Amino acid sequence: MGHLTRSTVVDCPPERVFQVLSLVERLPEFSSMTVEIRNGPGRPLQAGDRFEQVVKVLGKELESEWTVVEVVAPSLQHLEGTAAGGARATLIERLTAEGTGTRVELDVDYDLPLGILGEAIDAVYLHRKNEEQADEILERLKALCEATPS
């Protein structure tokens, strides 16, 4: 199983950052690998909501299904996802007030199919790519939130 944690500080209050994160339809605005969100609720996420995410990885579009496990506004979202082949992921987004801004932390656990082969692919290539993608998401989220008027 792979694990990564990444964080950044956004110069906005937690409520504003949470407002962006909780509208899953906005995900393509700050996740370059996200091609489309399907069947999103069209409102801030709530526990029990489900949606599909289409991502582009290595030139291929892949679909995943997500379930919202827990939401504590404006500080936490916990989601669990599955993808073709048996891949699974748990994503926890934590927002903590830090000065006049917000520390945003992404905590991701993921399990790839293919047993030892999947673990080897993760160790050699995928883990680093996942870290880079998480860093990019945080950078783009920060820019988007800081550009949004109060």
PDB file of C-alpha atoms in Angstrom:
ATOM      1  CA  MET A   1       0.000   0.000   0.000  1.00  0.00           C
ATOM      2  CA  GLY A   2       1.260   3.454  -0.872  1.00  0.00           C
ATOM      3  CA  HIS A   3       0.953   6.498   1.344  1.00  0.00           C
ATOM      4  CA  LEU A   4       1.669  10.170   0.843  1.00  0.00           C
ATOM      5  CA  THR A   5       1.067  13.363   2.754  1.00  0.00           C
ATOM      6  CA  ARG A   6       1.456  16.814   1.267  1.00  0.00           C
ATOM      7  CA  SER A   7       0.519  20.260   2.561  1.00  0.00           C
ATOM      8  CA  THR A   8       0.640  23.956   1.810  1.00  0.00           C
ATOM      9  CA  VAL A   9      -0.558  27.182   3.383  1.00  0.00           C
ATOM     10  CA  VAL A  10      -3.192  29.163   1.502  1.00  0.00           C
ATOM     11  CA  ASP A  11      -3.632  32.874   2.234  1.00  0.00           C
ATOM     12  CA  CYS A  12      -7.396  32.559   2.757  1.00  0.00           C
ATOM     13  CA  PRO A  13      -9.619  31.534   5.659  1.00  0.00           C
ATOM     14  CA  PRO A  14     -10.559  27.831   5.946  1.00  0.00           C
ATOM     15  CA  GLU A  15     -14.163  28.551   4.943  1.00  0.00           C
ATOM     16  CA  ARG A  16     -13.110  29.874   1.523  1.00  0.00           C
ATOM     17  CA  VAL A  17     -10.743  26.973   0.827  1.00  0.00           C
ATOM     18  CA  PHE A  18     -13.354  24.470   1.995  1.00  0.00           C
ATOM     19  CA  GLN A  19     -15.933  26.095  -0.282  1.00  0.00           C
ATOM     20  CA  VAL A  20     -13.755  25.262  -3.300  1.00  0.00           C
ATOM     21  CA  LEU A  21     -12.792  21.753  -2.138  1.00  0.00           C
ATOM     22  CA  SER A  22     -16.344  20.749  -1.245  1.00  0.00           C
ATOM     23  CA  LEU A  23     -17.684  21.487  -4.742  1.00  0.00           C
ATOM     24  CA  VAL A  24     -16.284  18.405  -6.459  1.00  0.00           C
ATOM     25  CA  GLU A  25     -17.341  19.712  -9.879  1.00  0.00           C
ATOM     26  CA  ARG A  26     -14.547  22.307  -9.485  1.00  0.00           C
ATOM     27  CA  LEU A  27     -11.853  19.611  -9.239  1.00  0.00           C
ATOM     28  CA  PRO A  28     -10.776  19.952 -12.910  1.00  0.00           C
ATOM     29  CA  GLU A  29      -9.899  23.605 -12.168  1.00  0.00           C
ATOM     30  CA  PHE A  30      -7.046  22.580  -9.862  1.00  0.00           C
ATOM     31  CA  SER A  31      -6.308  18.969 -10.845  1.00  0.00           C
ATOM     32  CA  SER A  32      -4.789  18.842 -14.328  1.00  0.00           C
ATOM     33  CA  MET A  33      -5.172  15.069 -14.508  1.00  0.00           C
ATOM     34  CA  THR A  34      -8.945  15.298 -13.901  1.00  0.00           C
ATOM     35  CA  VAL A  35     -10.747  15.276 -17.235  1.00  0.00           C
ATOM     36  CA  GLU A  36     -14.296  15.187 -15.908  1.00  0.00           C
ATOM     37  CA  ILE A  37     -16.492  14.719 -12.843  1.00  0.00           C
ATOM     38  CA  ARG A  38     -19.703  12.780 -13.455  1.00  0.00           C
ATOM     39  CA  ASN A  39     -22.797  12.590 -11.278  1.00  0.00           C
ATOM     40  CA  GLY A  40     -21.532  15.098  -8.729  1.00  0.00           C
ATOM     41  CA  PRO A  41     -24.175  16.431  -6.355  1.00  0.00           C
ATOM     42  CA  GLY A  42     -23.981  20.035  -7.666  1.00  0.00           C
ATOM     43  CA  ARG A  43     -23.658  21.317  -4.090  1.00  0.00           C
ATOM     44  CA  PRO A  44     -21.062  20.975  -1.318  1.00  0.00           C
ATOM     45  CA  LEU A  45     -20.233  17.342  -0.607  1.00  0.00           C
ATOM     46  CA  GLN A  46     -22.003  15.517   2.197  1.00  0.00           C
ATOM     47  CA  ALA A  47     -21.387  12.125   3.773  1.00  0.00           C
ATOM     48  CA  GLY A  48     -22.912   9.420   1.583  1.00  0.00           C
ATOM     49  CA  ASP A  49     -22.513  11.317  -1.710  1.00  0.00           C
ATOM     50  CA  ARG A  50     -21.045   9.403  -4.644  1.00  0.00           C
ATOM     51  CA  PHE A  51     -19.496  10.602  -7.907  1.00  0.00           C
ATOM     52  CA  GLU A  52     -17.238   9.432 -10.724  1.00  0.00           C
ATOM     53  CA  GLN A  53     -13.919  10.983 -11.683  1.00  0.00           C
ATOM     54  CA  VAL A  54     -12.281  10.562 -15.091  1.00  0.00           C
ATOM     55  CA  VAL A  55      -8.512  11.105 -15.035  1.00  0.00           C
ATOM     56  CA  LYS A  56      -5.876  10.979 -17.732  1.00  0.00           C
ATOM     57  CA  VAL A  57      -2.783   8.975 -16.782  1.00  0.00           C
ATOM     58  CA  LEU A  58      -0.011   8.169 -19.256  1.00  0.00           C
ATOM     59  CA  GLY A  59      -2.293   9.258 -22.103  1.00  0.00           C
ATOM     60  CA  LYS A  60      -5.122   6.940 -21.038  1.00  0.00           C
ATOM     61  CA  GLU A  61      -8.466   7.936 -19.544  1.00  0.00           C
ATOM     62  CA  LEU A  62      -9.343   5.994 -16.405  1.00  0.00           C
ATOM     63  CA  GLU A  63     -12.538   6.110 -14.375  1.00  0.00           C
ATOM     64  CA  SER A  64     -12.841   5.912 -10.610  1.00  0.00           C
ATOM     65  CA  GLU A  65     -15.824   5.938  -8.285  1.00  0.00           C
ATOM     66  CA  TRP A  66     -15.733   7.903  -5.044  1.00  0.00           C
ATOM     67  CA  THR A  67     -17.842   7.794  -1.903  1.00  0.00           C
ATOM     68  CA  VAL A  68     -17.821  10.590   0.649  1.00  0.00           C
ATOM     69  CA  VAL A  69     -17.307   8.996   4.065  1.00  0.00           C
ATOM     70  CA  GLU A  70     -17.209  12.072   6.299  1.00  0.00           C
ATOM     71  CA  VAL A  71     -17.454  15.846   6.019  1.00  0.00           C
ATOM     72  CA  VAL A  72     -16.774  18.260   8.864  1.00  0.00           C
ATOM     73  CA  ALA A  73     -17.064  21.790   7.470  1.00  0.00           C
ATOM     74  CA  PRO A  74     -14.753  23.669   7.175  1.00  0.00           C
ATOM     75  CA  SER A  75     -11.996  21.338   8.330  1.00  0.00           C
ATOM     76  CA  LEU A  76     -12.233  17.797   6.907  1.00  0.00           C
ATOM     77  CA  GLN A  77     -13.331  15.701   3.956  1.00  0.00           C
ATOM     78  CA  HIS A  78     -12.778  11.938   3.888  1.00  0.00           C
ATOM     79  CA  LEU A  79     -13.361  10.092   0.604  1.00  0.00           C
ATOM     80  CA  GLU A  80     -12.817   6.515  -0.532  1.00  0.00           C
ATOM     81  CA  GLY A  81     -12.415   5.520  -4.152  1.00  0.00           C
ATOM     82  CA  THR A  82     -12.122   2.470  -6.368  1.00  0.00           C
ATOM     83  CA  ALA A  83     -10.920   2.082  -9.945  1.00  0.00           C
ATOM     84  CA  ALA A  84     -10.754  -0.610 -12.588  1.00  0.00           C
ATOM     85  CA  GLY A  85      -8.618  -3.597 -11.772  1.00  0.00           C
ATOM     86  CA  GLY A  86      -9.158  -3.310  -8.031  1.00  0.00           C
ATOM     87  CA  ALA A  87      -7.193  -0.144  -7.260  1.00  0.00           C
ATOM     88  CA  ARG A  88      -8.401   1.574  -4.079  1.00  0.00           C
ATOM     89  CA  ALA A  89      -7.664   4.918  -2.443  1.00  0.00           C
ATOM     90  CA  THR A  90      -8.530   6.843   0.685  1.00  0.00           C
ATOM     91  CA  LEU A  91      -8.213  10.629   0.569  1.00  0.00           C
ATOM     92  CA  ILE A  92      -8.403  12.845   3.635  1.00  0.00           C
ATOM     93  CA  GLU A  93      -8.316  16.612   3.150  1.00  0.00           C
ATOM     94  CA  ARG A  94      -7.637  18.526   6.380  1.00  0.00           C
ATOM     95  CA  LEU A  95      -7.916  22.300   6.710  1.00  0.00           C
ATOM     96  CA  THR A  96      -6.478  24.050   9.759  1.00  0.00           C
ATOM     97  CA  ALA A  97      -6.414  27.782  10.458  1.00  0.00           C
ATOM     98  CA  GLU A  98      -2.836  29.033  10.438  1.00  0.00           C
ATOM     99  CA  GLY A  99      -2.461  32.737  11.148  1.00  0.00           C
ATOM    100  CA  THR A 100      -4.760  34.514   8.683  1.00  0.00           C
ATOM    101  CA  GLY A 101      -4.553  31.597   6.272  1.00  0.00           C
ATOM    102  CA  THR A 102      -5.233  27.880   6.076  1.00  0.00           C
ATOM    103  CA  ARG A 103      -2.951  24.856   6.152  1.00  0.00           C
ATOM    104  CA  VAL A 104      -4.313  22.370   3.615  1.00  0.00           C
ATOM    105  CA  GLU A 105      -3.100  18.801   4.055  1.00  0.00           C
ATOM    106  CA  LEU A 106      -3.742  15.943   1.660  1.00  0.00           C
ATOM    107  CA  ASP A 107      -3.336  12.492   3.179  1.00  0.00           C
ATOM    108  CA  VAL A 108      -3.626   9.658   0.656  1.00  0.00           C
ATOM    109  CA  ASP A 109      -3.459   5.893   1.076  1.00  0.00           C
ATOM    110  CA  TYR A 110      -3.699   3.794  -2.056  1.00  0.00           C
ATOM    111  CA  ASP A 111      -3.549   0.135  -2.937  1.00  0.00           C
ATOM    112  CA  LEU A 112      -2.711  -0.961  -6.454  1.00  0.00           C
ATOM    113  CA  PRO A 113      -3.761  -4.220  -8.069  1.00  0.00           C
ATOM    114  CA  LEU A 114      -1.215  -6.831  -9.249  1.00  0.00           C
ATOM    115  CA  GLY A 115       0.263  -7.648  -5.829  1.00  0.00           C
ATOM    116  CA  ILE A 116       4.060  -7.529  -5.784  1.00  0.00           C
ATOM    117  CA  LEU A 117       4.180  -6.198  -9.360  1.00  0.00           C
ATOM    118  CA  GLY A 118       1.911  -3.299  -8.375  1.00  0.00           C
ATOM    119  CA  GLU A 119       4.131  -2.578  -5.361  1.00  0.00           C
ATOM    120  CA  ALA A 120       7.232  -2.584  -7.582  1.00  0.00           C
ATOM    121  CA  ILE A 121       5.637  -0.190 -10.073  1.00  0.00           C
ATOM    122  CA  ASP A 122       4.692   2.085  -7.179  1.00  0.00           C
ATOM    123  CA  ALA A 123       8.200   2.013  -5.698  1.00  0.00           C
ATOM    124  CA  VAL A 124       9.975   2.655  -8.998  1.00  0.00           C
ATOM    125  CA  TYR A 125       7.665   5.175 -10.637  1.00  0.00           C
ATOM    126  CA  LEU A 126       4.148   5.793  -9.409  1.00  0.00           C
ATOM    127  CA  HIS A 127       4.795   7.046  -5.869  1.00  0.00           C
ATOM    128  CA  ARG A 128       6.969   9.905  -7.153  1.00  0.00           C
ATOM    129  CA  LYS A 129       4.340  10.790  -9.780  1.00  0.00           C
ATOM    130  CA  ASN A 130       1.599  10.773  -7.128  1.00  0.00           C
ATOM    131  CA  GLU A 131       3.654  13.142  -4.970  1.00  0.00           C
ATOM    132  CA  GLU A 132       4.191  15.465  -7.940  1.00  0.00           C
ATOM    133  CA  GLN A 133       0.463  15.416  -8.750  1.00  0.00           C
ATOM    134  CA  ALA A 134      -0.470  16.170  -5.121  1.00  0.00           C
ATOM    135  CA  ASP A 135       1.997  19.080  -5.067  1.00  0.00           C
ATOM    136  CA  GLU A 136       0.528  20.444  -8.304  1.00  0.00           C
ATOM    137  CA  ILE A 137      -3.030  20.139  -6.969  1.00  0.00           C
ATOM    138  CA  LEU A 138      -2.078  22.074  -3.846  1.00  0.00           C
ATOM    139  CA  GLU A 139      -0.277  24.784  -5.864  1.00  0.00           C
ATOM    140  CA  ARG A 140      -3.242  25.222  -8.200  1.00  0.00           C
ATOM    141  CA  LEU A 141      -5.758  25.139  -5.313  1.00  0.00           C
ATOM    142  CA  LYS A 142      -3.728  27.816  -3.524  1.00  0.00           C
ATOM    143  CA  ALA A 143      -3.667  30.036  -6.632  1.00  0.00           C
ATOM    144  CA  LEU A 144      -7.381  29.529  -7.271  1.00  0.00           C
ATOM    145  CA  CYS A 145      -8.427  30.306  -3.682  1.00  0.00           C
ATOM    146  CA  GLU A 146      -6.136  33.304  -3.353  1.00  0.00           C
ATOM    147  CA  ALA A 147      -7.448  34.758  -6.636  1.00  0.00           C
ATOM    148  CA  THR A 148     -11.087  34.414  -5.535  1.00  0.00           C
ATOM    149  CA  PRO A 149     -12.484  37.643  -4.047  1.00  0.00           C
ATOM    150  CA  SER A 150     -13.693  37.534  -0.441  1.00  0.00           C
TER     151      SER A 150
END
